[in-house]
mmCIF file of C-alpha atoms in Angstrom:
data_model
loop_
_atom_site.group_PDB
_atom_site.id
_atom_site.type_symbol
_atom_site.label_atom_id
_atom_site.label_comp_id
_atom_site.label_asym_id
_atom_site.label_seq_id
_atom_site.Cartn_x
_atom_site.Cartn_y
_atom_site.Cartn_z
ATOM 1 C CA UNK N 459 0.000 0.000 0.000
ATOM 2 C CA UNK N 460 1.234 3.361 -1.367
ATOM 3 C CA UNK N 461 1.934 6.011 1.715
ATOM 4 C CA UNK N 462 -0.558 8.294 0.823
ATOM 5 C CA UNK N 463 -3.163 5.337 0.518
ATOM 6 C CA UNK N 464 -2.213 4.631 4.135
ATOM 7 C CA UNK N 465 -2.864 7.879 5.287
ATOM 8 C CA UNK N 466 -6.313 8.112 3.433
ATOM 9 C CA UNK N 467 -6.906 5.230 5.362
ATOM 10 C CA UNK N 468 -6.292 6.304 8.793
ATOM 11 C CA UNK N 469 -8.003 9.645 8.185
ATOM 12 C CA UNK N 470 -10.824 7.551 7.327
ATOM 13 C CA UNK N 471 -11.097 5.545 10.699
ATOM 14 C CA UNK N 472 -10.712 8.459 12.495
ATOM 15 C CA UNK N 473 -13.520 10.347 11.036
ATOM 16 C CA UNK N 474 -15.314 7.565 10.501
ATOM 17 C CA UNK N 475 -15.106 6.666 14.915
ATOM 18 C CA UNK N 476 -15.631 10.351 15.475
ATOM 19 C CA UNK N 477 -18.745 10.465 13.408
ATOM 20 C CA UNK N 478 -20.026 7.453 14.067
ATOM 21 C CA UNK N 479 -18.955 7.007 18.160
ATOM 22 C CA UNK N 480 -20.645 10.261 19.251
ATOM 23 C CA UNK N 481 -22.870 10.726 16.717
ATOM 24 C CA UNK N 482 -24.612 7.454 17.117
ATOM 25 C CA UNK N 483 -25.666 8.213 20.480
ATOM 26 C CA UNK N 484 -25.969 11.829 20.487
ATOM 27 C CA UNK N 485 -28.303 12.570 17.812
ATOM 28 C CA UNK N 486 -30.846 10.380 18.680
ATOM 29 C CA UNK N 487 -30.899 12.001 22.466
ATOM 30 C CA UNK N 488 -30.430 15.726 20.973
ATOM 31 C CA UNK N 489 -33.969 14.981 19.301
ATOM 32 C CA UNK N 490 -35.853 13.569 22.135
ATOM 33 C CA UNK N 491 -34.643 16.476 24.225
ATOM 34 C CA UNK N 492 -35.413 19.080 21.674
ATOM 35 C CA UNK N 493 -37.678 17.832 19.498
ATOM 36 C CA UNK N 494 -38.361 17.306 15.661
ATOM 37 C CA UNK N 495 -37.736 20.939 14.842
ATOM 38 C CA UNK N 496 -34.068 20.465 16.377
ATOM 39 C CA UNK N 497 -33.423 18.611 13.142
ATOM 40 C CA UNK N 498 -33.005 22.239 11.739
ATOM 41 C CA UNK N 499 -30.005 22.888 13.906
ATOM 42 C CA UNK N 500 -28.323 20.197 13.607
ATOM 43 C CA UNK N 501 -28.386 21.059 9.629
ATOM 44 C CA UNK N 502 -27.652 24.551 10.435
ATOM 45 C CA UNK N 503 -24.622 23.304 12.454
ATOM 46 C CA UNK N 504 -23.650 20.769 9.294
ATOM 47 C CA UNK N 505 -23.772 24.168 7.223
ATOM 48 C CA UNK N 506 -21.794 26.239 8.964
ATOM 49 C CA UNK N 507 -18.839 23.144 9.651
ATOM 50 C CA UNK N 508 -19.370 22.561 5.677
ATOM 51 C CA UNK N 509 -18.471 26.319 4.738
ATOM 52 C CA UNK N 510 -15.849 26.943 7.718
ATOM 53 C CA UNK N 511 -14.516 23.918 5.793
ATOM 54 C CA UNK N 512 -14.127 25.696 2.503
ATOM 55 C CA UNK N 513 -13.523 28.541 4.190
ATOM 56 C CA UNK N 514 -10.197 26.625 5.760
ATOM 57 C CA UNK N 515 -9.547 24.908 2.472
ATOM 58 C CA UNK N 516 -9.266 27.844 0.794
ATOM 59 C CA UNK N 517 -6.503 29.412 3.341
ATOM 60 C CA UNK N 518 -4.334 26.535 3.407
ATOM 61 C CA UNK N 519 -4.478 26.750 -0.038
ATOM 62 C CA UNK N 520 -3.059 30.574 -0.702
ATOM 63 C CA UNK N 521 -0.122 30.152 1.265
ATOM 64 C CA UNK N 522 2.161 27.013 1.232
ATOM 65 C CA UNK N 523 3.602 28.465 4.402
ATOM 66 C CA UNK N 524 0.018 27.923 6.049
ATOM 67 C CA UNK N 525 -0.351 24.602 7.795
ATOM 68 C CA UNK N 526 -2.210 25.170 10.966
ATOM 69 C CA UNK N 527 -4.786 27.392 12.306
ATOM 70 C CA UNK N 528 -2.383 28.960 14.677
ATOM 71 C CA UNK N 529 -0.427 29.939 11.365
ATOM 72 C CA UNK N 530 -4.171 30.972 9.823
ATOM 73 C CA UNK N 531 -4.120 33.039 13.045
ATOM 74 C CA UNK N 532 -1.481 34.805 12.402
ATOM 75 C CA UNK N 533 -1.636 35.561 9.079
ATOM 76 C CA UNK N 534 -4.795 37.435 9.793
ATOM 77 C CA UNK N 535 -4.438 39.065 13.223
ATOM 78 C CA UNK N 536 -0.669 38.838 13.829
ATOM 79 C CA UNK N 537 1.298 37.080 16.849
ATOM 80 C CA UNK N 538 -1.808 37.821 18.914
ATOM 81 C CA UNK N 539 -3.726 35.762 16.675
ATOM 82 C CA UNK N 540 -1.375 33.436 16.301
ATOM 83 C CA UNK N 541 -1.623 33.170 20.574
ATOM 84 C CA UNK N 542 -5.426 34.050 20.292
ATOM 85 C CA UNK N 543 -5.922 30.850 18.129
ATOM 86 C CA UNK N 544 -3.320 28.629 19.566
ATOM 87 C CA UNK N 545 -4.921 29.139 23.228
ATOM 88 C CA UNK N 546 -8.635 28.532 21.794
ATOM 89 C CA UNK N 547 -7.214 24.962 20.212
ATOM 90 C CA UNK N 548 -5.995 23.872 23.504
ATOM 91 C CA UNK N 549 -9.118 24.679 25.788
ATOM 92 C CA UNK N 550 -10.792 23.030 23.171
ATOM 93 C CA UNK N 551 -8.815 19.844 23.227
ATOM 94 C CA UNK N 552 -8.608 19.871 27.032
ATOM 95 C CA UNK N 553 -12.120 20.485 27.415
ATOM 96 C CA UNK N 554 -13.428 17.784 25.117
ATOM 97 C CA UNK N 555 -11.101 15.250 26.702
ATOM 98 C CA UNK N 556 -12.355 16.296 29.894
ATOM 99 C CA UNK N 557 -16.019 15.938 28.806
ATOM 100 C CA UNK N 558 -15.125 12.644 27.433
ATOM 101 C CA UNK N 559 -13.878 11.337 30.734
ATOM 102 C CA UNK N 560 -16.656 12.428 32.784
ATOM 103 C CA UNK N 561 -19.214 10.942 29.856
ATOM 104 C CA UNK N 562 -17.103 7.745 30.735
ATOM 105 C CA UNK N 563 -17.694 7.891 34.121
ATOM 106 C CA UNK N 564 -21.086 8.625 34.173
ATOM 107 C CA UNK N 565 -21.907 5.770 31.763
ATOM 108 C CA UNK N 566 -19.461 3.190 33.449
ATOM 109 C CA UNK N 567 -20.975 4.115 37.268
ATOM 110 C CA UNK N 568 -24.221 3.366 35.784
ATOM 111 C CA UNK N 569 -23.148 0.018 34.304
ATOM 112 C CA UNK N 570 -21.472 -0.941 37.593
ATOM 113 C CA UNK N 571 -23.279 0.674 40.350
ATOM 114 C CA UNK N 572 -21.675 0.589 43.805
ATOM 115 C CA UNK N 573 -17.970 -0.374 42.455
ATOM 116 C CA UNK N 574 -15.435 1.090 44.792
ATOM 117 C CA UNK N 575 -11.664 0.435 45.340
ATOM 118 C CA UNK N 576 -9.573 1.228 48.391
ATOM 119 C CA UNK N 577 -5.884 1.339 48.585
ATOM 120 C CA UNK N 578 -4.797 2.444 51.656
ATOM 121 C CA UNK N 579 -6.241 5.718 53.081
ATOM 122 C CA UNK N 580 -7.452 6.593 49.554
ATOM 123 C CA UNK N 581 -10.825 5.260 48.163
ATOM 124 C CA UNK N 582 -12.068 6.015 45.188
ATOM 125 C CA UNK N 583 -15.707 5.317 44.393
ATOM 126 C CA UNK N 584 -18.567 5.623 41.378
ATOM 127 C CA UNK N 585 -17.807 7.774 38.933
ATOM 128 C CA UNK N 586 -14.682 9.466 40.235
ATOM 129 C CA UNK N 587 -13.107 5.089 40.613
ATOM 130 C CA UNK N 588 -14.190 4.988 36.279
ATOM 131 C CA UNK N 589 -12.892 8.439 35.617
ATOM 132 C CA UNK N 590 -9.266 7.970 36.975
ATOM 133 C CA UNK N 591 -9.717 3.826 35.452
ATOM 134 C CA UNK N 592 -10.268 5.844 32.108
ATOM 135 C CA UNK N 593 -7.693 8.625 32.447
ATOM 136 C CA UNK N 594 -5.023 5.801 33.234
ATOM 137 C CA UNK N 595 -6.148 3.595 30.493
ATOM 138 C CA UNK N 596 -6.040 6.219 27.758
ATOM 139 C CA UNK N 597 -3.013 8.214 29.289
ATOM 140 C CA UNK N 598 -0.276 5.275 27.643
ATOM 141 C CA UNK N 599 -2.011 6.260 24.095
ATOM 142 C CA UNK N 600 0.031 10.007 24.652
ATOM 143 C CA UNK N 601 3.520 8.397 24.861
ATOM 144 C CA UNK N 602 3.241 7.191 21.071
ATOM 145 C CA UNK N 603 6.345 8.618 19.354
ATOM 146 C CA UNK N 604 4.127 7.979 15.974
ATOM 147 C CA UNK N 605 0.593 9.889 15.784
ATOM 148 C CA UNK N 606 -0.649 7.179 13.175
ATOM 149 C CA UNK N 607 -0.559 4.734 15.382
ATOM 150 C CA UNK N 608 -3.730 6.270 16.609
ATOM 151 C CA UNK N 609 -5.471 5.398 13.650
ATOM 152 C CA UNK N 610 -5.114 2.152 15.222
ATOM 153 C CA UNK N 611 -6.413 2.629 18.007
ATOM 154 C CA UNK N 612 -8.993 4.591 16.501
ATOM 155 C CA UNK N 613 -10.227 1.480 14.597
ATOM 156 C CA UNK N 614 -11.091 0.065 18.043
ATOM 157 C CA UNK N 615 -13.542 2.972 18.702
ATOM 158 C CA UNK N 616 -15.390 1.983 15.117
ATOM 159 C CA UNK N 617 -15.335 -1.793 16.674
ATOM 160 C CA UNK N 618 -17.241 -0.398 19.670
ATOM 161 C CA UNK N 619 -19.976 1.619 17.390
ATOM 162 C CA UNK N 620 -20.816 -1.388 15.862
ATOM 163 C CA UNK N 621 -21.119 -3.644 19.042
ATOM 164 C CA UNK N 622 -23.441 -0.730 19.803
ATOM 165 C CA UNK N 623 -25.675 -1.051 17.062
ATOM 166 C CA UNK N 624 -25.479 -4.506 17.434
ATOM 167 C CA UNK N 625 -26.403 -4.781 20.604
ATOM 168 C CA UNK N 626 -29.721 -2.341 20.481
ATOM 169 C CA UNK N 627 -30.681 -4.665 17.370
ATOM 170 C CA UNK N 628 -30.196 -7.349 19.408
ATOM 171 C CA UNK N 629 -32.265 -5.735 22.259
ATOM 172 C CA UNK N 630 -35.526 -4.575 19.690
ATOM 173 C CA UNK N 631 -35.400 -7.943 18.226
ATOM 174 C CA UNK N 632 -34.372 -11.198 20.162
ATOM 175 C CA UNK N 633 -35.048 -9.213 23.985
ATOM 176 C CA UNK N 634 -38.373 -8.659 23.444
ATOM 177 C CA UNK N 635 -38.066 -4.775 23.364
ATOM 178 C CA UNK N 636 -38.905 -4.751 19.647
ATOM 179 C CA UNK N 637 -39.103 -1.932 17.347
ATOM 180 C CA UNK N 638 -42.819 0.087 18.067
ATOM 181 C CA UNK N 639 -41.526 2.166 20.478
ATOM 182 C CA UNK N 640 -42.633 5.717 20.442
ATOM 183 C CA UNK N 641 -40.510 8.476 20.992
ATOM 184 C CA UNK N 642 -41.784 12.655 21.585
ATOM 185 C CA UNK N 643 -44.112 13.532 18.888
ATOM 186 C CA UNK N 644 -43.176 17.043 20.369
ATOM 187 C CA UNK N 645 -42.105 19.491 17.551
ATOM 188 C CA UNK N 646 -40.145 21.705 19.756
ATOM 189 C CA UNK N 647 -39.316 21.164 23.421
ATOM 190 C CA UNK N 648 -37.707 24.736 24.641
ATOM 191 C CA UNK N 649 -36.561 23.654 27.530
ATOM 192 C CA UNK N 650 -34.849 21.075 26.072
ATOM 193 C CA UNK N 651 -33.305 22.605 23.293
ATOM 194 C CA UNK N 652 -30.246 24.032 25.554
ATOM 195 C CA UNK N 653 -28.483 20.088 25.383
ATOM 196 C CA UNK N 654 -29.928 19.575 21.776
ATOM 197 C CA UNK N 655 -27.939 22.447 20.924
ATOM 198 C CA UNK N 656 -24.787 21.384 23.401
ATOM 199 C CA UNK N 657 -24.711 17.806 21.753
#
């Protein structure tokens, strides 16, 4: 396989488990809390990624020298954008991992309810035990001295999307829970909309 096959790929897996992992679950929730009108921000939100996009694309593609958004940054505000940018990128990334690891938690205490560990004068319990269990689990995945290993490990997160969808099929069909179930015929639920719009 060529190199630049490779890469295409990895890329793919990773969108592909990014897509797929949170979309799977999220979209379906987003519409129950907000209702069928929500549908209309979600495309407004797939409009505005689709023409930030281009809107990147066509950046990158003036300047050979631009290869990052810190360098898009600068280029259009200056070191301070350059900063402005390059700070914005790392909440981001720090904040999403963080969300990630308390969605973790939250899921894993409810799977396991009541699991506790105690070594010494330190216990950890619930969701705090599955946070730092996730944290250390993921943390050895940061020491790679190759970023495309990830795509790797990536591939595992697909895996898990479709034991997901496997396993609700499995649930509708063989469980008994089958496939009649109603969800909100509610248009538009205000109150909800605040999470349809965070998801």
């Amino acid at each position: 396989m060529a190199v630049g096959a490779g890469n295409f790929v990895r890329t793919c897996i990773n969108g592909l488990n990014a897509l797929s992992g949170v979309g799977l679950l999220t979209v379906p929730y987003a519409l129950s809390e907000g209702g069928w009108v929500s549908l209309a921000l979600l495309a407004t939100v797939a409009a505005a990624c689709w023409n930030t996009g281009i809107l990147l694309s066509r950046c990158m593609d003036a300047d050979d020298a631009i290869r990052t958004y810190p360098d898009i940054g600068e280029r259009a505000f200056g070191r301070a954008g350059r900063l402005l940018v390059s700070g914005f990128i790392y909440a981001e990334l720090y904040l999403v991992a963080t969300g990630f690891l308390i969605l973790e938690g939250d899921n894993l205490d409810k799977l396991f309810p009541g699991a506790a560990v105690s070594l010494g004068t330190v216990s950890l319990a619930g969701k705090q035990l599955f946070i730092v269990l996730g944290a250390l689990a993921v943390t050895p995945t940061t020491w790679l001295r190759s970023l495309g290993v990830l795509a790797y490990v990536s591939a595992t997160g697909v895996f898990a999307s479709v034991v997901i969808v496997l396993s609700v099929l499995w649930a509708a069909a063989v469980d008994g829970v089958g496939f009649s179930g109603r969800g909100t015929t509610t248009p538009l639920r205000t109150t909800g909309l605040p999470t349809a719009l965070g998801l």
